[in-house]
Tab-separated table of C-alpha atoms and ligand atoms in Angstrom:
chain	number	residue	atom	x	y	z
R	269	UNK	CA	7.976	-21.298	11.893
R	270	UNK	CA	6.286	-23.754	9.065
R	271	UNK	CA	7.342	-24.342	5.492
R	272	UNK	CA	4.224	-23.325	4.372
R	273	UNK	CA	4.604	-20.301	1.459
R	274	UNK	CA	1.337	-17.719	1.482
R	275	UNK	CA	1.276	-16.333	-2.131
R	276	UNK	CA	-1.210	-13.419	-2.806
R	277	UNK	CA	-1.957	-12.687	-6.160
R	278	UNK	CA	-2.913	-8.834	-7.490
R	279	UNK	CA	-5.033	-7.862	-9.943
R	280	UNK	CA	-3.287	-7.928	-12.754
R	281	UNK	CA	-2.083	-11.723	-11.764
R	282	UNK	CA	-5.903	-12.261	-12.151
R	283	UNK	CA	-7.228	-10.103	-15.073
R	284	UNK	CA	-7.857	-13.182	-17.498
R	285	UNK	CA	-7.591	-16.808	-18.105
R	286	UNK	CA	-4.148	-16.866	-19.410
R	287	UNK	CA	-3.134	-15.015	-16.045
R	288	UNK	CA	-4.733	-17.900	-13.918
R	289	UNK	CA	-2.848	-20.440	-16.141
R	290	UNK	CA	0.542	-18.933	-15.010
R	291	UNK	CA	-0.771	-18.867	-11.485
R	292	UNK	CA	-1.696	-22.763	-11.428
R	293	UNK	CA	2.023	-23.338	-12.863
R	294	UNK	CA	3.630	-21.117	-10.145
R	295	UNK	CA	2.156	-23.116	-7.325
R	296	UNK	CA	1.890	-26.222	-8.849
R	297	UNK	CA	5.999	-25.906	-9.464
R	298	UNK	CA	6.415	-25.382	-5.486
R	299	UNK	CA	4.558	-27.928	-2.953
R	300	UNK	CA	5.052	-25.536	-0.159
R	301	UNK	CA	2.760	-22.863	-1.770
R	302	UNK	CA	-0.076	-23.837	-0.173
R	303	UNK	CA	-2.146	-20.848	0.908
R	304	UNK	CA	-2.984	-18.493	-1.829
R	305	UNK	CA	-4.836	-14.949	-1.548
R	306	UNK	CA	-6.384	-13.107	-4.712
R	307	UNK	CA	-7.152	-9.626	-5.331
R	308	UNK	CA	-10.152	-8.915	-7.948
R	309	UNK	CA	-9.451	-9.060	-11.345
R	310	UNK	CA	-7.361	-6.065	-12.507
R	311	UNK	CA	-6.942	-4.309	-15.757
R	312	UNK	CA	-5.968	-6.371	-18.771
R	313	UNK	CA	-4.703	-3.143	-20.390
R	314	UNK	CA	-4.445	0.780	-19.384
R	315	UNK	CA	-7.867	1.721	-20.507
R	316	UNK	CA	-9.738	-0.745	-18.560
R	317	UNK	CA	-11.290	-0.140	-15.176
R	318	UNK	CA	-10.297	-2.838	-12.366
R	319	UNK	CA	-13.591	-4.364	-11.093
R	320	UNK	CA	-13.464	-3.332	-7.929
R	321	UNK	CA	-14.200	0.123	-9.293
R	322	UNK	CA	-17.476	-0.614	-11.387
R	323	UNK	CA	-18.275	-3.002	-8.287
R	324	UNK	CA	-18.404	1.036	-6.619
R	325	UNK	CA	-20.130	2.314	-9.552
R	326	UNK	CA	-22.745	-0.203	-9.877
R	327	UNK	CA	-23.629	-0.024	-6.191
R	328	UNK	CA	-23.392	3.793	-6.474
R	329	UNK	CA	-26.009	3.721	-9.284
R	330	UNK	CA	-28.121	1.160	-7.669
R	331	UNK	CA	-28.656	2.914	-4.041
R	332	UNK	CA	-29.833	5.831	-6.213
R	333	UNK	CA	-32.170	3.890	-8.333
R	334	UNK	CA	-30.816	3.991	-11.566
R	335	UNK	CA	-30.004	1.293	-13.961
R	336	UNK	CA	-27.215	-0.656	-13.128
R	337	UNK	CA	-26.571	-2.588	-16.668
R	338	UNK	CA	-23.650	-0.618	-17.505
R	339	UNK	CA	-20.980	-1.753	-15.114
R	340	UNK	CA	-22.980	-4.634	-14.317
R	341	UNK	CA	-22.665	-6.374	-17.614
R	342	UNK	CA	-19.271	-5.637	-17.821
R	343	UNK	CA	-18.421	-7.241	-14.343
R	344	UNK	CA	-20.678	-10.471	-15.282
R	345	UNK	CA	-18.981	-10.897	-18.316
R	346	UNK	CA	-15.422	-10.536	-17.375
R	347	UNK	CA	-16.070	-13.389	-14.481
R	348	UNK	CA	-17.558	-15.710	-17.174
R	349	UNK	CA	-14.998	-15.302	-19.641
R	350	UNK	CA	-12.043	-16.075	-17.316
R	351	UNK	CA	-14.501	-19.439	-16.094
R	352	UNK	CA	-15.331	-20.088	-19.883
R	353	UNK	CA	-11.501	-19.663	-20.916
R	354	UNK	CA	-10.579	-21.997	-17.799
R	355	UNK	CA	-13.030	-24.661	-19.273
R	356	UNK	CA	-14.855	-24.510	-15.812
R	357	UNK	CA	-18.450	-24.890	-15.477
R	358	UNK	CA	-19.861	-21.141	-15.310
R	359	UNK	CA	-22.172	-22.356	-12.659
R	360	UNK	CA	-19.487	-21.839	-10.224
R	361	UNK	CA	-20.333	-17.837	-10.671
R	362	UNK	CA	-23.760	-17.383	-12.208
R	363	UNK	CA	-26.176	-18.088	-9.231
R	364	UNK	CA	-23.967	-15.413	-7.290
R	365	UNK	CA	-24.591	-13.175	-10.158
R	366	UNK	CA	-28.151	-13.844	-10.709
R	367	UNK	CA	-28.989	-13.327	-6.983
R	368	UNK	CA	-26.865	-10.216	-6.511
R	369	UNK	CA	-28.290	-8.529	-9.559
R	370	UNK	CA	-32.004	-9.504	-8.017
R	371	UNK	CA	-31.112	-7.705	-4.630
R	372	UNK	CA	-29.158	-4.741	-6.342
R	373	UNK	CA	-32.483	-4.218	-8.779
R	374	UNK	CA	-34.981	-4.898	-5.970
R	375	UNK	CA	-33.782	-4.057	-2.736
R	376	UNK	CA	-30.339	-2.088	-3.188
R	377	UNK	CA	-30.878	-0.956	0.545
R	378	UNK	CA	-30.184	-4.429	1.490
R	379	UNK	CA	-26.617	-4.525	0.334
R	380	UNK	CA	-23.830	-2.710	1.488
R	381	UNK	CA	-21.196	-0.831	-0.648
R	382	UNK	CA	-18.463	-3.103	1.284
R	383	UNK	CA	-20.593	-6.086	1.024
R	384	UNK	CA	-20.849	-5.684	-2.949
R	385	UNK	CA	-17.168	-4.677	-3.704
R	386	UNK	CA	-16.171	-7.695	-1.591
R	387	UNK	CA	-17.469	-10.053	-4.324
R	388	UNK	CA	-14.874	-8.920	-6.244
R	389	UNK	CA	-12.176	-11.005	-4.740
R	390	UNK	CA	-15.347	-13.613	-3.520
R	391	UNK	CA	-15.908	-14.638	-7.097
R	392	UNK	CA	-12.336	-14.744	-7.982
R	393	UNK	CA	-11.325	-16.510	-5.419
R	394	UNK	CA	-14.393	-19.587	-5.906
R	395	UNK	CA	-13.115	-19.713	-9.541
R	396	UNK	CA	-9.214	-20.135	-8.506
R	397	UNK	CA	-10.226	-22.650	-5.896
R	398	UNK	CA	-12.281	-24.463	-8.607
R	399	UNK	CA	-9.579	-24.086	-11.465
R	400	UNK	CA	-6.817	-25.638	-9.084
R	401	UNK	CA	-8.838	-28.145	-7.370
R	402	UNK	CA	-8.491	-26.295	-4.127
R	403	UNK	CA	-10.503	-25.655	-0.965
R	404	UNK	CA	-12.271	-22.167	-0.970
R	405	UNK	CA	-11.977	-20.711	2.301
R	406	UNK	CA	-14.009	-17.194	2.883
R	407	UNK	CA	-12.474	-14.580	5.192
R	408	UNK	CA	-15.275	-13.310	6.126
R	409	UNK	CA	-15.818	-15.280	9.362
R	410	UNK	CA	-12.364	-15.619	9.826
R	411	UNK	CA	-10.577	-11.971	10.047
R	412	UNK	CA	-12.332	-9.825	12.408
R	413	UNK	CA	-11.589	-6.515	13.384
R	414	UNK	CA	-12.535	-4.361	16.345
R	415	UNK	CA	-13.941	-1.007	16.443
R	416	UNK	CA	-10.769	0.731	15.703
R	417	UNK	CA	-9.785	-1.869	12.987
R	418	UNK	CA	-7.176	-3.900	14.675
R	419	UNK	CA	-7.648	-7.521	14.260
R	420	UNK	CA	-8.542	-9.445	17.148
R	421	UNK	CA	-6.112	-12.087	18.453
R	422	UNK	CA	-8.760	-14.682	18.057
R	423	UNK	CA	-8.576	-14.215	14.526
R	424	UNK	CA	-5.164	-15.685	14.006
R	425	UNK	CA	-6.215	-18.750	15.874
R	426	UNK	CA	-9.203	-19.318	13.967
R	427	UNK	CA	-7.172	-18.693	10.860
R	428	UNK	CA	-4.266	-20.888	11.610
R	429	UNK	CA	-7.378	-23.679	12.473
R	430	UNK	CA	-9.208	-23.396	9.152
R	431	UNK	CA	-6.199	-23.563	6.929
R	432	UNK	CA	-4.160	-26.304	8.921
R	433	UNK	CA	-3.900	-29.265	6.902
R	434	UNK	CA	-0.744	-28.604	5.166
R	435	UNK	CA	-1.031	-31.323	2.440
R	436	UNK	CA	-4.038	-28.967	0.988
R	437	UNK	CA	-3.795	-25.710	-0.918
R	438	UNK	CA	-6.436	-23.376	0.236
R	439	UNK	CA	-7.970	-20.290	-1.914
R	440	UNK	CA	-8.752	-17.212	0.336
R	441	UNK	CA	-10.323	-14.256	-1.164
R	442	UNK	CA	-8.470	-10.596	-0.311
R	443	UNK	CA	-9.497	-7.236	1.273
R	444	UNK	CA	-12.212	-7.959	3.772
R	445	UNK	CA	-13.427	-9.453	6.853
R	446	UNK	CA	-15.937	-8.532	9.445
R	447	UNK	CA	-16.682	-5.757	11.734
R	448	UNK	CA	-17.921	-6.000	15.642
R	449	UNK	CA	-21.766	-6.447	14.452
R	450	UNK	CA	-20.795	-9.254	11.838
R	451	UNK	CA	-21.119	-6.724	9.122
R	452	UNK	CA	-18.418	-7.320	6.680
R	453	UNK	CA	-16.165	-4.520	6.199
R	454	UNK	CA	-13.358	-4.242	3.447
R	455	UNK	CA	-9.833	-2.967	4.344
R	456	UNK	CA	-8.505	0.449	2.260
R	457	UNK	CA	-8.149	0.008	-1.326
R	458	UNK	CA	-5.353	-2.333	-2.256
R	459	UNK	CA	-5.727	-4.300	0.916
R	460	UNK	CA	-5.803	-7.865	-0.526
R	461	UNK	CA	-1.883	-7.592	0.529
R	462	UNK	CA	-2.899	-7.058	4.175
R	463	UNK	CA	-5.506	-10.163	3.769
R	464	UNK	CA	-1.679	-12.156	2.800
R	465	UNK	CA	0.123	-10.611	5.665
R	466	UNK	CA	-2.564	-11.795	8.370
R	467	UNK	CA	-2.530	-15.224	7.069
R	468	UNK	CA	1.111	-15.692	6.831
R	469	UNK	CA	1.513	-14.434	10.478
R	470	UNK	CA	-1.602	-16.771	11.520
R	471	UNK	CA	-0.089	-19.912	9.824
R	472	UNK	CA	3.592	-18.531	10.794
R	473	UNK	CA	4.346	-18.877	7.168
R	474	UNK	CA	8.038	-19.535	5.980
R	475	UNK	CA	7.672	-16.606	3.446
R	476	UNK	CA	5.133	-14.453	2.118
R	477	UNK	CA	4.928	-14.301	-1.627
R	478	UNK	CA	3.346	-11.070	-2.821
R	479	UNK	CA	2.898	-11.724	-6.981
R	480	UNK	CA	2.592	-8.593	-8.967
R	481	UNK	CA	3.112	-7.306	-12.495
R	482	UNK	CA	6.824	-6.215	-11.826
R	483	UNK	CA	9.800	-8.163	-10.631
R	484	UNK	CA	10.103	-6.472	-7.362
R	485	UNK	CA	11.419	-3.134	-6.301
R	486	UNK	CA	13.937	-0.402	-7.885
R	487	UNK	CA	16.471	1.781	-6.269
R	488	UNK	CA	14.736	4.844	-7.858
R	489	UNK	CA	11.901	5.622	-9.882
R	490	UNK	CA	12.598	4.092	-13.356
R	491	UNK	CA	10.852	7.307	-14.941
R	492	UNK	CA	13.666	9.064	-13.467
R	493	UNK	CA	15.991	6.822	-13.839
R	494	UNK	CA	16.118	4.795	-16.613
R	495	UNK	CA	18.132	1.932	-15.537
R	496	UNK	CA	17.362	2.023	-12.028
R	497	UNK	CA	18.933	-0.871	-10.447
R	498	UNK	CA	16.746	-3.699	-8.658
R	499	UNK	CA	16.634	-4.163	-4.771
R	500	UNK	CA	17.450	-7.726	-4.096
R	501	UNK	CA	16.804	-7.044	-0.279
R	502	UNK	CA	15.265	-4.640	1.957
R	503	UNK	CA	14.863	-4.087	5.680
R	504	UNK	CA	11.073	-3.574	7.092
R	505	UNK	CA	12.049	-0.568	8.256
R	506	UNK	CA	13.578	0.840	4.900
R	507	UNK	CA	10.906	0.136	3.041
R	508	UNK	CA	8.859	2.172	5.640
R	509	UNK	CA	11.270	5.417	4.425
R	510	UNK	CA	10.990	4.531	1.155
R	511	UNK	CA	7.362	4.888	0.984
R	512	UNK	CA	7.300	8.337	-0.466
R	513	UNK	CA	7.932	6.747	-3.817
R	514	UNK	CA	4.390	7.383	-5.722
R	515	UNK	CA	3.834	3.980	-7.034
R	516	UNK	CA	3.889	1.751	-3.985
R	517	UNK	CA	4.060	-1.938	-4.932
R	518	UNK	CA	2.894	-2.995	-1.438
R	519	UNK	CA	0.280	-1.818	0.955
R	520	UNK	CA	1.817	0.187	3.901
R	521	UNK	CA	-0.160	-2.085	6.503
R	522	UNK	CA	0.934	-5.471	4.940
R	523	UNK	CA	4.326	-5.064	6.504
R	524	UNK	CA	3.236	-4.872	10.215
R	525	UNK	CA	1.792	-8.533	10.690
R	526	UNK	CA	5.299	-9.933	8.802
R	527	UNK	CA	7.374	-7.792	11.078
R	528	UNK	CA	5.928	-9.337	13.949
R	529	UNK	CA	7.140	-12.784	13.310
R	530	UNK	CA	10.304	-11.885	10.762
R	531	UNK	CA	8.430	-13.206	7.898
R	532	UNK	CA	10.278	-12.093	4.729
R	533	UNK	CA	8.043	-10.712	2.043
R	534	UNK	CA	9.142	-11.762	-1.782
R	535	UNK	CA	7.812	-9.312	-4.274
R	536	UNK	CA	7.349	-11.405	-7.487
R	537	UNK	CA	6.402	-10.967	-10.794
R	538	UNK	CA	3.656	-13.311	-12.345
R	539	UNK	CA	4.902	-12.622	-15.665
R	540	UNK	CA	8.268	-13.768	-14.644
R	541	UNK	CA	8.570	-16.258	-12.091
R	542	UNK	CA	11.813	-16.922	-12.584
R	543	UNK	CA	12.711	-13.338	-11.464
R	544	UNK	CA	13.889	-13.400	-7.719
R	545	UNK	CA	12.284	-10.143	-7.283
R	546	UNK	CA	12.776	-7.922	-3.976
R	547	UNK	CA	12.870	-9.835	-0.115
R	548	UNK	CA	11.453	-7.493	2.422
R	549	UNK	CA	12.826	-8.432	5.512
R	550	UNK	CA	14.244	-8.107	9.091
R	551	UNK	CA	17.549	-5.834	9.434
R	552	UNK	CA	20.595	-7.999	8.461
R	553	UNK	CA	24.102	-7.774	9.540
R	554	UNK	CA	27.365	-7.375	7.352
R	555	UNK	CA	28.159	-5.748	4.044
R	556	UNK	CA	25.781	-3.922	2.555
R	557	UNK	CA	25.558	-0.723	0.043
R	558	UNK	CA	25.489	2.606	1.342
R	559	UNK	CA	22.282	3.102	0.334
R	560	UNK	CA	19.208	0.925	-0.755
R	561	UNK	CA	17.234	3.185	-2.242
R	562	UNK	CA	16.095	7.114	-3.244
R	563	UNK	CA	12.519	7.637	-3.217
R	564	UNK	CA	10.759	11.428	-3.489
R	565	UNK	CA	6.940	13.141	-3.551
R	566	UNK	CA	6.424	16.436	-5.154
R	567	UNK	CA	3.261	18.806	-3.864
R	568	UNK	CA	4.083	19.557	-0.368
R	569	UNK	CA	4.372	22.938	1.327
R	570	UNK	CA	6.123	24.286	4.259
R	571	UNK	CA	4.467	26.666	7.109
R	572	UNK	CA	7.611	28.706	8.410
R	573	UNK	CA	6.873	30.781	11.962
R	574	UNK	CA	9.459	33.065	13.097
R	575	UNK	CA	9.133	34.591	17.086
R	576	UNK	CA	11.849	35.972	19.165
R	577	UNK	CA	12.802	33.841	22.026
R	578	UNK	CA	10.960	30.837	20.582
R	579	UNK	CA	12.962	28.774	22.386
R	580	UNK	CA	12.221	30.331	25.678
R	581	UNK	CA	8.493	29.789	24.741
R	582	UNK	CA	6.913	26.430	26.558
R	583	UNK	CA	4.859	24.496	24.592
R	584	UNK	CA	5.538	26.671	21.188
R	585	UNK	CA	5.963	23.514	19.497
R	586	UNK	CA	2.854	21.492	21.309
R	587	UNK	CA	0.282	24.073	20.553
R	588	UNK	CA	1.141	24.655	16.831
R	589	UNK	CA	1.092	20.863	16.360
R	590	UNK	CA	-2.317	20.791	18.090
R	591	UNK	CA	-3.456	23.550	15.739
R	592	UNK	CA	-2.660	21.477	12.763
R	593	UNK	CA	-3.864	18.562	14.320
R	594	UNK	CA	-7.216	19.731	15.052
R	595	UNK	CA	-7.340	20.927	11.633
R	596	UNK	CA	-7.356	16.995	10.778
R	597	UNK	CA	-3.654	17.581	9.017
R	598	UNK	CA	-1.005	15.454	9.394
R	599	UNK	CA	2.809	16.817	9.001
R	600	UNK	CA	5.828	15.063	7.594
R	601	UNK	CA	8.740	17.022	9.369
R	602	UNK	CA	9.291	19.796	11.058
R	603	UNK	CA	12.768	21.591	10.850
R	604	UNK	CA	13.436	24.011	13.736
R	605	UNK	CA	15.643	27.049	14.374
R	606	UNK	CA	16.206	28.893	17.682
R	607	UNK	CA	13.613	31.398	16.691
R	608	UNK	CA	11.916	29.431	14.044
R	609	UNK	CA	9.629	26.198	13.271
R	610	UNK	CA	8.590	25.188	9.917
R	611	UNK	CA	5.953	22.238	9.354
R	612	UNK	CA	6.144	20.299	6.266
R	613	UNK	CA	2.655	19.487	4.898
R	614	UNK	CA	0.680	17.722	1.893
R	615	UNK	CA	0.321	20.651	-0.433
R	616	UNK	CA	-3.042	19.080	-1.152
R	617	UNK	CA	-4.685	18.306	2.053
R	618	UNK	CA	-2.951	21.882	3.569
R	619	UNK	CA	-4.876	23.539	0.472
R	620	UNK	CA	-8.723	22.909	2.115
R	621	UNK	CA	-7.958	24.311	5.694
R	622	UNK	CA	-4.838	26.768	4.700
R	623	UNK	CA	-6.663	29.753	5.885
R	624	UNK	CA	-8.048	28.249	9.768
R	625	UNK	CA	-4.397	27.117	10.335
R	626	UNK	CA	-2.910	30.477	9.435
R	627	UNK	CA	-5.473	32.170	11.418
R	628	UNK	CA	-4.817	29.825	14.415
R	629	UNK	CA	-1.443	29.971	14.480
R	630	UNK	CA	-1.612	33.972	14.405
R	631	UNK	CA	-4.351	34.057	16.955
R	632	UNK	CA	-2.707	31.610	19.510
R	633	UNK	CA	0.667	31.663	18.897
R	634	UNK	CA	1.313	35.742	18.007
R	635	UNK	CA	4.342	35.173	15.867
R	636	UNK	CA	6.777	37.764	13.909
R	637	UNK	CA	6.146	36.298	10.870
R	638	UNK	CA	4.372	33.756	9.367
R	639	UNK	CA	4.887	32.492	5.721
R	640	UNK	CA	3.781	29.541	3.489
R	641	UNK	CA	6.345	28.038	1.177
R	642	UNK	CA	4.900	26.065	-1.754
R	643	UNK	CA	5.794	23.480	-4.451
R	644	UNK	CA	8.390	21.882	-2.507
R	645	UNK	CA	9.499	18.140	-3.175
R	646	UNK	CA	10.656	15.765	-0.010
R	647	UNK	CA	13.496	13.359	-1.412
R	648	UNK	CA	14.706	10.402	1.214
R	649	UNK	CA	17.784	8.828	0.310
R	650	UNK	CA	17.533	5.516	2.616
R	651	UNK	CA	19.888	2.794	4.026
R	652	UNK	CA	21.152	1.143	7.009
R	653	UNK	CA	24.467	1.489	5.391
R	654	UNK	CA	24.636	5.132	6.175
R	655	UNK	CA	24.830	4.444	9.484
R	656	UNK	CA	28.504	5.323	11.040
R	657	UNK	CA	29.613	5.816	7.670
R	658	UNK	CA	31.722	9.217	7.565
R	659	UNK	CA	31.289	11.420	4.557
R	660	UNK	CA	27.600	9.977	3.190
R	661	UNK	CA	25.833	13.426	3.849
R	662	UNK	CA	29.144	15.291	2.036
R	663	UNK	CA	28.729	12.696	-0.861
R	664	UNK	CA	24.867	13.418	-1.146
R	665	UNK	CA	25.071	17.540	-0.837
R	666	UNK	CA	28.125	17.878	-3.054
R	667	UNK	CA	26.161	15.899	-5.525
R	668	UNK	CA	23.234	18.397	-5.246
R	669	UNK	CA	25.486	21.269	-5.100
R	670	UNK	CA	27.455	20.169	-8.253
R	671	UNK	CA	24.057	19.864	-10.198
R	672	UNK	CA	22.998	23.613	-8.529
R	673	UNK	CA	19.966	22.346	-6.446
R	674	UNK	CA	19.171	24.383	-3.646
R	675	UNK	CA	18.309	22.452	-0.533
R	676	UNK	CA	15.697	23.814	1.729
R	677	UNK	CA	15.075	21.255	4.013
R	678	UNK	CA	17.626	18.799	5.421
R	679	UNK	CA	16.476	16.430	8.149
R	680	UNK	CA	18.275	12.985	9.012
R	681	UNK	CA	16.927	11.086	11.676
R	682	UNK	CA	19.073	9.545	14.555
R	683	UNK	CA	19.003	6.256	13.557
R	684	UNK	CA	21.095	7.492	10.298
R	685	UNK	CA	18.601	5.423	8.432
R	686	UNK	CA	17.683	8.137	5.804
R	687	UNK	CA	18.615	12.147	4.837
R	688	UNK	CA	15.539	13.688	3.765
R	689	UNK	CA	16.041	16.777	1.747
R	690	UNK	CA	13.332	19.481	0.588
R	691	UNK	CA	13.815	21.165	-2.866
R	692	UNK	CA	11.948	22.911	-5.325
R	693	UNK	CA	9.835	20.976	-7.299
R	694	UNK	CA	11.437	22.013	-10.415
R	695	UNK	CA	14.729	20.570	-9.057
R	696	UNK	CA	12.771	17.341	-8.468
R	697	UNK	CA	14.141	14.763	-11.040
R	698	UNK	CA	17.772	16.345	-11.421
R	699	UNK	CA	18.272	16.006	-7.790
R	700	UNK	CA	17.047	12.272	-7.903
R	701	UNK	CA	19.246	11.435	-10.555
R	702	UNK	CA	22.342	13.273	-9.157
R	703	UNK	CA	21.830	10.980	-5.838
R	704	UNK	CA	21.754	7.900	-7.804
R	705	UNK	CA	24.511	8.616	-9.743
R	706	UNK	CA	26.764	9.590	-6.500
R	707	UNK	CA	25.797	6.558	-4.950
R	708	UNK	CA	24.809	3.973	-7.250
R	709	UNK	CA	25.817	4.086	-10.662
B	232	LIG	N1	-9.565	-5.303	-5.004
B	232	LIG	C1	-9.271	-4.334	-3.716
B	232	LIG	C2	-8.767	-2.743	-4.660
B	232	LIG	O1	-8.863	-2.789	-5.934
B	232	LIG	C3	-8.102	-4.961	-3.017
B	232	LIG	C4	-7.195	-5.011	-3.866
B	232	LIG	O2	-7.101	-5.364	-5.031
B	232	LIG	O3	-6.057	-5.611	-3.182
B	232	LIG	O4	-8.448	-2.027	-3.617
C-alpha cells in the first residue's frame, strides 16, 4: 500500500471559486493528497440546478433542433465566473465552449449525450488543474469498460502508470471512461465516486477521501432523530446494509474497488475540514457498539401468497421468483411460512407491472389466495456488535411494542449483521425514534 491519498470532491465542493480555494487549502495541508478527482460544479443554493442536469437539457434541446441558449448560457457563465474569480485566464475553457457550441448548433447528431454531459467534470478538472498548478489527466483513455460495464483489468495498470509520479499532483475528471468501441461512457449518476474508488484501487492508495458537504454519516436520518450521533467507523458490509437510507452520501458502486484492497474510505466535509468524518473500512475486532446505524425507507409493497401444502411443492419459490424476474422487478425480501410466501418489492416499480405479476402467479402457481399489502416501510438496524449478543432482538421489539408499532415482517440474516422489520408506513418515524432511543440515546 502506498502512502498516497486519493481525494474526490463532489459537486457542492466545486460549486464556485470559494469552494476551489477551500480545496487548495485541503490539498496543500497534506502532501500525500496527490490524486484529485472532481465532479461537475453543483448547486450553490437549493434553487439552482446542477450543471450536469443542464448539460442533459442542452443535449436534449440540441437533438430536437431547439435553441440551446437557455441552459447553455448558464453553464458557460458558471465556468467563466469560476475562472474569473480564481484569477485564471479564461482561455482554459473558452475554446472548449466555442467548439462544443458550434457542434451542438450545427451537427448535434455527432455529439453523444454521454460525451456532452462528461464535459461537466472535464472542464471542472481542467480549471482545477490550472488553479492547483497540477497535471490534468483525462479519464477517457484510462478507464475502460467491457460490455457489462466492468472495468477492464488493464485499466488498473494504465492508471497506475499514468499517475505514477508520487511527487506530483494529478487532477482527473470523475464520472466517465470509455466503452469497448472507444465511445465515451458515463457511469450512473453520482458516478465520480466510482472514479475515485477505481483510482484508489489502481494506485494502492493509503486512503480514499471522499469530500462532500456533510461531516460523515449519521446513525439515523437527522430529519427523524434530530440529534443523531455521527458514525466514526462503519464496515463495508454494514454500509451496504444501511443503503436503504434515502440520502446516500456515497455511490453504492464505490465500495467494491476499495474493499478489494482494504482501502479505507473517509467521508469528509470540505466546509469543515477539521472534522474527522466517517471511515468506511474492513471489519474490526474488539468492543463495538451493539448497533452501528439505523436506516429505512417507505413505499414498499408485499405480495402475499397462500397455498396449502406449499412446502411440499418443489420449485414453488423458484417459479414465483422467476415471474418477478421476468417482469424485470427486483425484490428486497421474501419471508415464508409453511404454506405461505411473501415477496417485498419497491412499490413504484411494482405498480407498473402489478397486473401482469398477479395474473402470472394465479395462472402458473394456482394459489389458494394472493393479496397485496401496500404502504409498507422497511427499517434495517445494523451492526456487527449484534452478533452473538443475547437480547438484541428482545430490546428492539420491546421498544417497538412500547410505542404500539405492529411489526409485519421480520428478517434477520444468519450473519446477525442486521435485523430488518417491515411496518406500516404511518409508524415509520415513530419506529426509527424508538429503536434509536433503545440502543443509542
Ligand atoms: N456529475 C455527475 C452527476 O451529477 C457525477 C457526479 O457528480 O458524481 O451525477
